[in-house]
Amino acid sequence: MADTLDVNGHHSRHSSLSAVAADLPKKLIVCCDGTWMDADSGWVKGKNGRSGHPQTPSNVTRIARAMKDQDDSHHQQIVYYQAGFGTGIGLYDHLIGGGTGAGLSENIREAYSFLVSNYSEHDKLKQPDSIFLLGFSRGAFTARSIGGFIGAVGILKKVAMPFFYEIFQDWANAGNPKHPPRFFNTYYRLNPELERVQPPIEFIGDKTKINQYMQSYRDILLSHNLTTEANIKCIGVWDTVGALGIPINPILQRMLPFLPSFIREYRWFDTTIDDHVENAFQALGLDERRFPYSPAVWERPDDCRTNLKQVWFAGAHSNVGGSYADQGMADLALVWMMDQLAGHTRAPSKPFHHLDWIQFDDTYITAFHRLQVDQYQQSDLPPPSPRGWAKARVYDSLTFPQSLAGARTRAPGRYCRADPDSGDLTAQLMRNTHEHVHASVRYRIDAGAAPLESDWSQAFPRGLSFQPYVQWLARRLTPNTRTPTYLPDRVKGPLHGWRLVDGHASHDSPNGVPEGVVKPAKWVWQGAAGAVDCKEMPEDVLGPYEVALKDFDREARGKLEVGEGGVVGRVKSYSPSKTI
């Protein structure tokens, strides 16, 4: 969809922003886009006689455009937008950057430099600036890496930025006995008048003492006035990849056999969060099946106070983060994130402060919905388009050449920790992941919406995939008395082993008979004992932005009840819902 709304405070990947002189603290919002995504210059060239068109924007682009320049308390909301990998000039950057993730360190440095240039710490007269980090796909990996780096070393002073790479590598390799800290040698060589200090030798290279090592490291930076400690108001991401490393395009592997399946330097050994992050939100796709796109699910330590929420949506990786031609499913994850970042779903006991949250333009949802409908009418998507709330196309992303790397069904509630030495998954289940399932999944099941569909825009001769033709032929040759519908809890499906409990007598077929009880829905584990850490995944409550989007579909409006806490369950008859 070619959005026409202005980008508030929008800055390109290679731009910088000088500090804003203002009496009030400001909000610094870093938005890191996914691979090959560029809101500034994204253009899809025409092929086979078809005219070119603007690139379908990701949810990172769209949420940046929905932000106001300042909130109602006159705090500036300054947005730094960073294009994804493979969007630079030239074929090399497109193939190598987009296909391998090369340049991740540079992306992290650029986005982090924006914070260094603009962050104002607190003093007696002023609160500190607020930091928000958003991202999709590898951009989510970038955002989370920045968040972890800030937690470890704080916001470096400008005078320390020439040493960024040494400090960043020291952090990334903490606990690696083959990587002694490099920053201190360089810094003290250039400043011989200073007393040489570095973390205790017993902490260096010891994986069991990484926290002590980084605490000592940060204390030394603070003692030389090279950094300032800072908290992050929120990290909000769509479908982080990198649990196994940054995946490499299989075609590049075939062309360049020396390339590995993953860039192991960039992978998540530690998926935990700590108290320096106040809120952490992640939207995840149930139906992504590409093996390299294993999600990096967060877990929260027992003594951590971070408000963590991770919600599963119907759809593949780009259904959740956006960029498919049919944006219907991406819309759900977009407005969900807007509700989280706006503070609409915060705990009732938590008071609202403007600096804690992002303020959006409330008219944006109506505007992008109109643009969405118009694009459906102008596009070559087969009818009916749009299909209605939660019933848009869920694309099958397991197509050539990505299928060369293998397949793996996602496993909500069942992810395990990675071994800190090898990076391989262990049998130890993640704890305190705070996973939910979005209400649209239940609605999609009840509505009998379509299962996974082929992306014909990638079919030969437009793309390299012949899978849409194979699937079309298979459906024609296979007798089936029942129309296929979306059933994520099917055998070998992502929710296999989980049972939906929502007042329905049965979910064996769409539109099961309600039992007449309206209560919060949840998914209860019915599979093997010991296969999950938490036996229930609650259904997430819809916020006001989500309800506003749902209300454009009169059929959906009449099937979900909205209470003071949001959408709580099904009703048999229509009752008007809240809108913003």
XYZ file of C-alpha atoms in Angstrom:
580
model
C 0.000 0.000 0.000
C 1.356 3.396 -0.961
C 0.705 5.494 2.088
C 0.382 9.230 1.434
C 0.407 10.506 4.992
C 3.392 12.552 6.111
C 6.203 10.944 8.020
C 6.574 12.863 11.255
C 10.216 13.542 11.920
C 11.217 10.917 9.343
C 14.932 10.501 8.662
C 16.676 8.307 6.130
C 19.139 5.569 6.921
C 22.222 7.740 6.469
C 20.873 10.899 8.036
C 21.765 12.412 11.371
C 19.932 14.787 13.622
C 21.442 17.427 15.851
C 20.178 17.769 19.383
C 16.976 19.732 19.762
C 17.212 22.641 22.146
C 14.104 22.440 24.256
C 13.220 22.886 27.885
C 11.111 19.735 27.936
C 12.525 16.225 27.674
C 11.889 14.590 24.320
C 11.164 11.131 22.984
C 13.782 9.506 20.750
C 12.174 6.815 18.612
C 14.397 4.499 16.551
C 12.581 2.555 13.802
C 14.622 -0.205 12.106
C 13.072 -1.703 8.982
C 13.365 -5.225 7.575
C 15.464 -6.596 4.729
C 15.141 -4.735 1.419
C 12.627 -2.312 2.972
C 13.180 1.432 2.427
C 10.395 3.949 3.046
C 12.456 6.748 1.490
C 13.111 5.343 -1.952
C 11.366 1.974 -2.132
C 10.138 1.433 -5.684
C 9.241 -1.816 -7.413
C 10.222 -1.753 -11.076
C 7.666 -2.869 -13.615
C 8.059 -6.291 -15.241
C 6.492 -8.066 -18.191
C 4.663 -4.983 -19.389
C 3.392 -4.039 -15.920
C 4.070 -0.549 -14.613
C 6.194 0.070 -11.532
C 4.693 0.995 -8.189
C 5.781 2.096 -4.696
C 7.048 -0.647 -2.433
C 4.408 -2.021 -0.089
C 5.447 -0.482 3.241
C 6.263 -2.515 6.301
C 4.674 -1.917 9.678
C 7.842 -0.083 10.732
C 7.267 2.479 7.989
C 3.570 2.773 8.725
C 3.891 3.161 12.478
C 6.525 5.889 11.995
C 4.068 7.745 9.774
C 1.333 7.459 12.386
C 3.311 9.257 15.104
C 2.582 12.877 15.938
C 5.384 15.453 15.971
C 4.721 16.091 19.655
C 2.345 14.818 22.286
C -0.345 16.784 24.102
C 2.188 17.811 26.752
C 4.440 19.275 24.030
C 7.190 16.667 24.275
C 8.788 16.306 20.864
C 8.576 12.844 19.304
C 11.695 12.589 17.148
C 11.730 9.619 14.782
C 14.866 8.094 13.278
C 13.979 5.715 10.442
C 16.577 3.225 9.230
C 16.089 1.308 5.998
C 16.670 -2.437 6.073
C 19.558 -4.518 4.827
C 20.199 -4.548 1.088
C 18.702 -1.118 0.304
C 21.902 0.704 -0.535
C 23.042 1.666 -4.019
C 24.265 -1.128 -6.280
C 23.760 -4.832 -6.865
C 26.382 -5.803 -4.276
C 24.532 -4.107 -1.428
C 21.200 -5.565 -2.550
C 22.449 -9.149 -2.820
C 25.148 -9.337 -0.161
C 23.583 -6.941 2.330
C 20.064 -8.297 1.902
C 21.057 -11.917 1.419
C 23.577 -12.263 4.228
C 22.891 -9.504 6.735
C 26.286 -7.948 6.101
C 26.330 -4.467 7.564
C 24.449 -5.288 10.762
C 27.162 -3.717 12.905
C 27.006 -0.593 10.755
C 23.220 -0.424 11.135
C 23.558 -0.726 14.887
C 26.248 1.966 14.946
C 24.168 4.389 12.848
C 21.029 4.006 14.944
C 22.988 4.108 18.193
C 24.815 7.242 16.974
C 21.450 8.958 16.587
C 20.800 8.341 20.279
C 24.295 9.473 21.256
C 23.861 12.727 19.290
C 20.456 13.556 20.722
C 20.080 12.032 24.184
C 19.917 14.468 27.094
C 20.390 12.983 30.528
C 18.436 14.265 33.471
C 19.448 17.082 35.750
C 17.821 18.835 38.692
C 15.397 20.697 36.430
C 14.554 18.117 33.824
C 13.724 14.447 33.382
C 15.842 12.372 30.985
C 14.751 11.825 27.407
C 12.653 8.742 26.670
C 13.990 6.041 24.326
C 11.836 3.750 22.171
C 13.262 1.037 19.885
C 11.115 -0.517 17.137
C 11.949 -3.020 14.414
C 10.821 -5.770 12.055
C 12.684 -8.949 11.118
C 16.425 -8.238 11.028
C 15.515 -4.680 11.963
C 13.999 -6.167 15.120
C 17.317 -7.917 15.687
C 19.000 -4.518 15.305
C 16.589 -2.843 17.747
C 17.042 -5.558 20.353
C 20.819 -5.474 19.915
C 20.798 -1.724 20.564
C 18.641 -2.316 23.629
C 21.034 -4.917 24.997
C 24.030 -2.695 24.277
C 22.444 0.238 26.127
C 21.744 -2.026 29.086
C 25.380 -3.111 29.137
C 27.259 0.162 28.594
C 24.624 2.939 28.630
C 24.568 5.832 26.151
C 28.167 6.606 25.242
C 29.297 10.213 25.259
C 30.252 11.635 21.869
C 33.909 11.620 22.845
C 33.709 7.820 23.206
C 32.189 7.113 19.779
C 35.565 6.682 18.003
C 35.878 3.554 20.160
C 32.382 2.260 19.355
C 33.450 -0.846 17.448
C 35.921 -1.960 20.118
C 33.310 -1.477 22.855
C 30.578 -3.142 20.795
C 32.759 -6.167 20.025
C 33.815 -6.428 23.669
C 30.127 -6.559 24.631
C 29.161 -9.003 21.874
C 32.024 -11.337 22.850
C 31.677 -11.072 26.617
C 32.483 -14.468 28.097
C 34.541 -15.540 25.085
C 38.002 -16.620 26.318
C 39.413 -15.979 22.835
C 38.342 -12.332 22.935
C 40.036 -10.268 25.646
C 38.688 -6.705 25.885
C 40.139 -4.510 23.133
C 38.860 -1.079 24.078
C 41.110 -0.582 27.088
C 44.363 -1.176 25.175
C 43.411 1.401 22.561
C 42.044 3.954 25.018
C 44.971 3.897 27.443
C 47.487 3.946 24.606
C 45.937 7.224 23.459
C 45.652 8.520 27.042
C 48.898 7.455 28.752
C 48.428 9.954 31.570
C 45.466 7.949 32.915
C 45.822 5.118 35.391
C 45.220 1.865 33.525
C 42.170 -0.008 34.821
C 40.218 -2.905 33.321
C 37.782 -5.602 34.526
C 39.258 -8.198 36.913
C 41.116 -10.907 35.040
C 38.941 -13.632 36.582
C 35.847 -12.131 34.885
C 37.370 -12.031 31.402
C 36.404 -15.021 29.273
C 34.229 -16.614 31.962
C 30.701 -17.273 30.661
C 29.379 -17.629 34.197
C 30.533 -14.108 35.118
C 29.390 -12.077 32.116
C 27.166 -9.840 34.251
C 30.000 -9.050 36.662
C 32.345 -8.445 33.732
C 30.006 -5.979 32.014
C 29.204 -4.229 35.310
C 32.908 -3.660 35.877
C 33.323 -2.596 32.238
C 30.522 -0.027 32.558
C 31.874 1.274 35.870
C 35.207 2.021 34.204
C 33.473 3.870 31.359
C 31.521 5.891 33.927
C 34.661 6.695 35.902
C 36.190 8.247 32.770
C 32.949 10.110 31.973
C 32.605 8.172 28.711
C 28.998 7.054 29.170
C 25.749 7.755 30.999
C 23.292 5.159 32.257
C 19.883 5.137 30.570
C 16.650 3.180 30.615
C 14.513 2.241 27.621
C 10.805 2.977 27.775
C 9.909 0.306 25.260
C 11.241 -2.159 22.714
C 8.514 -3.070 20.224
C 9.276 -5.604 17.498
C 7.577 -7.651 14.831
C 8.855 -11.215 14.431
C 12.515 -11.038 15.429
C 14.718 -13.472 13.522
C 18.207 -14.448 14.547
C 17.634 -17.187 17.109
C 20.034 -19.351 15.085
C 21.960 -16.516 13.481
C 21.266 -14.160 10.578
C 19.983 -16.464 7.780
C 21.737 -16.394 4.400
C 19.812 -16.605 1.125
C 20.052 -20.230 -0.144
C 20.766 -19.102 -3.717
C 23.827 -17.217 -2.485
C 24.910 -20.366 -0.669
C 24.709 -22.321 -3.918
C 26.562 -19.601 -5.840
C 29.149 -19.121 -3.074
C 29.626 -22.526 -1.377
C 31.937 -21.080 1.258
C 29.012 -19.203 2.835
C 27.443 -20.841 5.927
C 23.704 -21.252 6.492
C 23.804 -18.533 9.142
C 26.145 -15.747 10.152
C 26.812 -17.122 13.620
C 28.353 -13.865 14.785
C 24.827 -12.465 14.839
C 22.633 -14.766 16.863
C 20.734 -14.690 20.107
C 22.471 -16.612 22.847
C 20.794 -14.508 25.516
C 17.117 -13.785 24.835
C 16.403 -12.434 28.300
C 15.572 -8.853 29.195
C 16.271 -6.896 32.358
C 14.971 -3.935 34.311
C 16.570 -1.272 32.107
C 13.748 -2.045 29.614
C 10.418 -0.927 31.067
C 8.190 -2.495 28.384
C 8.843 -5.161 25.739
C 6.284 -6.112 23.084
C 6.633 -8.620 20.250
C 4.190 -9.700 17.524
C 4.903 -13.209 16.206
C 3.636 -15.121 13.168
C 2.142 -18.584 13.697
C 2.483 -19.665 10.080
C 6.106 -18.913 9.201
C 7.678 -22.249 8.190
C 11.111 -21.343 6.797
C 13.738 -23.045 8.935
C 16.202 -20.120 9.086
C 13.432 -17.802 10.310
C 13.250 -19.273 13.781
C 11.839 -16.569 16.087
C 13.856 -15.068 18.917
C 11.303 -15.304 21.731
C 11.998 -13.263 24.859
C 12.014 -14.673 28.376
C 11.907 -12.671 31.585
C 14.052 -13.556 34.617
C 12.154 -14.190 37.831
C 13.478 -11.021 39.467
C 12.835 -8.782 36.435
C 10.065 -6.151 36.511
C 9.814 -5.522 32.738
C 6.271 -5.484 31.380
C 6.588 -8.233 28.744
C 3.950 -9.284 26.237
C 4.412 -11.500 23.167
C 1.379 -12.174 20.990
C 0.903 -14.754 18.237
C -0.964 -13.727 15.091
C -2.150 -15.752 12.117
C 0.316 -15.299 9.294
C 3.844 -15.715 8.040
C 6.806 -13.484 8.820
C 5.803 -10.683 6.418
C 2.095 -11.076 7.194
C 2.966 -9.861 10.683
C 5.602 -7.282 9.820
C 4.071 -6.115 6.560
C 5.267 -5.847 2.933
C 2.941 -8.390 1.274
C 0.550 -6.990 -1.330
C -2.419 -7.970 0.854
C -1.806 -5.992 4.056
C -4.954 -7.165 5.830
C -3.162 -9.365 8.367
C -0.330 -6.852 8.830
C -2.950 -4.247 9.761
C -3.845 -6.306 12.836
C -0.265 -6.432 14.099
C 0.207 -2.734 13.298
C -2.703 -1.430 15.361
C -1.923 -3.933 18.120
C 1.543 -2.414 18.441
C 0.074 1.101 18.351
C -2.184 0.226 21.291
C 0.765 -1.170 23.266
C 3.049 1.809 22.575
C 0.283 4.321 23.317
C -0.203 2.851 26.798
C -3.783 1.797 26.092
C -3.253 -1.692 27.525
C -1.125 -0.769 30.546
C -2.119 -2.089 33.953
C -5.038 -0.114 35.450
C -2.925 0.606 38.516
C -0.198 2.300 36.478
C -0.726 6.073 36.077
C -0.374 7.574 32.611
C 2.589 9.844 31.879
C 3.157 11.179 28.364
C 6.908 10.519 28.474
C 6.261 6.807 29.014
C 4.346 6.316 25.769
C 4.096 7.388 22.130
C 1.177 9.511 20.960
C -0.315 8.677 17.563
C -2.549 10.536 15.152
C -5.948 8.986 15.860
C -7.122 9.670 12.307
C -4.366 7.502 10.827
C -6.300 4.229 11.119
C -9.196 5.610 9.086
C -6.781 7.066 6.533
C -4.768 3.905 5.972
C -7.917 1.766 5.861
C -9.267 3.917 3.037
C -5.955 3.672 1.218
C -5.977 -0.074 1.743
C -9.416 -0.470 0.195
C -8.428 1.773 -2.709
C -5.302 -0.260 -3.372
C -7.293 -3.485 -3.376
C -9.513 -1.976 -6.039
C -6.499 -0.895 -8.116
C -4.482 -4.093 -7.677
C -4.594 -7.436 -9.453
C -5.343 -9.353 -6.254
C -8.115 -11.884 -6.882
C -11.498 -11.052 -5.336
C -12.856 -10.765 -2.805
C -10.484 -8.076 -1.580
C -10.546 -6.931 1.124
C -12.031 -10.008 2.764
C -12.793 -8.498 6.146
C -11.221 -8.297 9.577
C -8.839 -11.209 10.328
C -9.744 -13.006 7.070
C -7.093 -11.574 4.734
C -4.591 -13.777 2.938
C -2.117 -15.748 5.021
C 0.754 -16.329 2.632
C 2.796 -19.504 2.368
C 6.351 -18.182 2.642
C 8.021 -21.566 2.148
C 8.782 -21.022 -1.532
C 11.849 -21.402 -3.731
C 14.639 -20.516 -3.079
C 13.930 -20.230 0.670
C 12.598 -23.796 0.716
C 16.139 -25.022 -0.037
C 17.066 -24.230 3.566
C 14.411 -26.560 5.002
C 11.195 -26.158 6.995
C 10.238 -25.982 10.653
C 6.786 -25.439 12.163
C 6.660 -22.771 14.838
C 5.947 -23.864 18.391
C 4.226 -21.293 20.642
C 4.888 -21.865 24.318
C 7.438 -24.588 23.586
C 10.689 -22.813 22.776
C 13.888 -23.814 24.527
C 16.996 -21.926 25.514
C 20.121 -21.948 23.359
C 23.420 -23.341 24.546
C 25.755 -20.383 25.226
C 28.743 -22.234 23.701
C 27.353 -23.809 20.528
C 24.181 -21.812 19.999
C 22.256 -25.087 19.571
C 18.878 -25.418 21.239
C 18.829 -27.314 24.519
C 15.993 -29.234 26.175
C 15.576 -26.483 28.783
C 12.286 -24.664 28.222
C 12.164 -20.886 28.257
C 10.381 -19.479 31.291
C 8.209 -16.406 31.801
C 7.749 -15.749 28.087
C 4.300 -14.207 28.653
C 2.910 -15.463 25.354
C -0.650 -14.675 24.249
C -2.734 -15.509 21.188
C -4.498 -12.699 19.364
C -8.310 -12.676 19.239
C -8.144 -12.590 15.433
C -6.863 -16.195 15.428
C -10.033 -17.402 17.141
C -12.197 -15.257 14.891
C -10.444 -16.546 11.772
C -11.065 -20.147 12.840
C -14.748 -19.477 13.554
C -15.217 -17.654 10.255
C -13.841 -20.579 8.260
C -11.278 -18.341 6.598
C -8.831 -19.713 4.059
C -5.675 -21.618 5.044
C -2.221 -20.720 3.729
C -2.242 -19.374 0.180
C 0.408 -18.986 -2.501
C 1.941 -15.615 -3.240
C 1.297 -15.336 -6.966
C 3.347 -12.147 -7.168
C 6.437 -14.372 -6.776
C 5.301 -16.995 -9.294
C 7.235 -17.490 -12.521
C 7.766 -15.440 -14.691
C 7.442 -12.561 -12.175
C 9.576 -14.433 -9.659
C 11.418 -17.722 -9.317
C 8.679 -19.754 -7.633
C 6.708 -22.525 -9.339
C 5.042 -23.502 -6.057
C 1.777 -21.611 -6.734
C 1.272 -23.706 -9.871
C 2.110 -26.942 -8.042
C -0.319 -26.164 -5.218
C -3.041 -25.146 -7.652
C -2.631 -28.410 -9.569
C -2.590 -30.483 -6.363
C -5.888 -28.971 -5.238
C -7.463 -29.783 -8.589
C -6.257 -33.392 -8.565
C -7.037 -34.153 -4.913
C -10.699 -34.938 -4.166
C -11.856 -33.098 -1.067
C -15.436 -32.922 0.104
C -14.652 -30.224 2.650
C -13.447 -26.719 1.848
C -10.023 -26.185 3.459
C -10.098 -23.673 6.301
C -7.599 -22.107 8.674
C -6.922 -24.562 11.515
C -3.654 -23.781 13.329
C -4.355 -26.511 15.911
C -4.390 -29.223 13.240
C -1.946 -32.128 13.474
C 1.549 -30.753 12.751
C 0.154 -27.228 12.909
C 1.723 -24.488 15.056
C -0.929 -24.809 17.785
C -1.109 -28.610 17.729
C -1.442 -29.756 21.334
C -3.219 -26.553 22.395
C -7.009 -26.482 22.837
C -9.051 -23.312 22.454
C -11.336 -22.720 25.446
C -13.803 -19.901 24.781
C -17.310 -21.116 25.514
C -17.688 -23.127 22.307
C -18.866 -26.697 22.538
C -16.752 -27.674 19.544
C -14.178 -26.272 17.141
C -14.136 -29.265 14.815
C -15.798 -27.099 12.183
C -16.157 -23.334 11.722
C -18.802 -21.518 13.727
C -19.098 -24.081 16.485
C -22.137 -23.861 18.747
C -21.641 -21.323 21.583
C -22.365 -22.514 25.079
C -23.811 -19.105 25.894
C -21.062 -18.118 28.322
C -19.082 -14.975 27.574
C -15.687 -15.162 29.232
C -12.054 -14.480 28.358
C -10.739 -17.023 25.888
C -7.526 -18.958 26.358
C -5.493 -21.766 24.829
C -4.869 -24.707 27.174
C -2.088 -27.229 26.653
C -3.412 -30.769 26.108
C -0.227 -32.313 24.727
C 2.584 -34.251 26.341
C 3.413 -33.480 29.951
C 6.516 -31.378 30.413
C 6.444 -30.020 26.861
C 5.528 -26.487 27.973
C 6.525 -24.257 30.869
C 3.101 -22.594 31.132
C -0.017 -24.627 30.370
C -2.171 -21.650 29.384
C -1.806 -18.913 26.787
C -4.455 -16.232 27.356
C -6.107 -14.456 24.472
C -4.890 -10.882 24.328
C -7.489 -8.186 24.972
C -8.102 -5.791 22.087
C -7.276 -2.141 22.640
C -9.182 0.882 21.282
C -7.128 1.199 18.071
C -7.731 -2.488 17.372
C -11.444 -2.107 18.020
C -11.561 0.893 15.685
C -10.023 -1.203 12.884
C -12.338 -4.127 13.609
C -15.382 -1.873 13.454
C -14.805 -1.179 9.757
C -16.049 -4.746 9.259
C -19.684 -4.832 10.355
C -19.677 -8.615 10.496
C -16.762 -8.666 12.944
C -18.263 -5.794 14.929
C -21.343 -7.859 15.647
C -19.483 -10.937 16.833
C -17.148 -9.644 19.505
C -18.250 -8.038 22.742
C -16.314 -5.024 24.018
C -16.175 -4.369 27.726
C -14.248 -1.877 29.823
C -11.150 -4.023 29.482
C -11.487 -4.563 25.740
C -12.858 -7.468 23.722
C -13.629 -10.290 26.130
C -15.529 -12.907 24.151
C -18.264 -13.830 21.707
C -21.876 -12.694 21.801
C -24.823 -14.070 19.874
C -26.306 -10.737 18.887
C -24.947 -7.368 17.820
C -24.094 -4.778 20.410
C -22.354 -1.487 19.550
C -18.651 -1.489 20.343
C -16.400 1.242 21.563
C -14.478 3.300 19.077
C -11.753 5.857 19.522
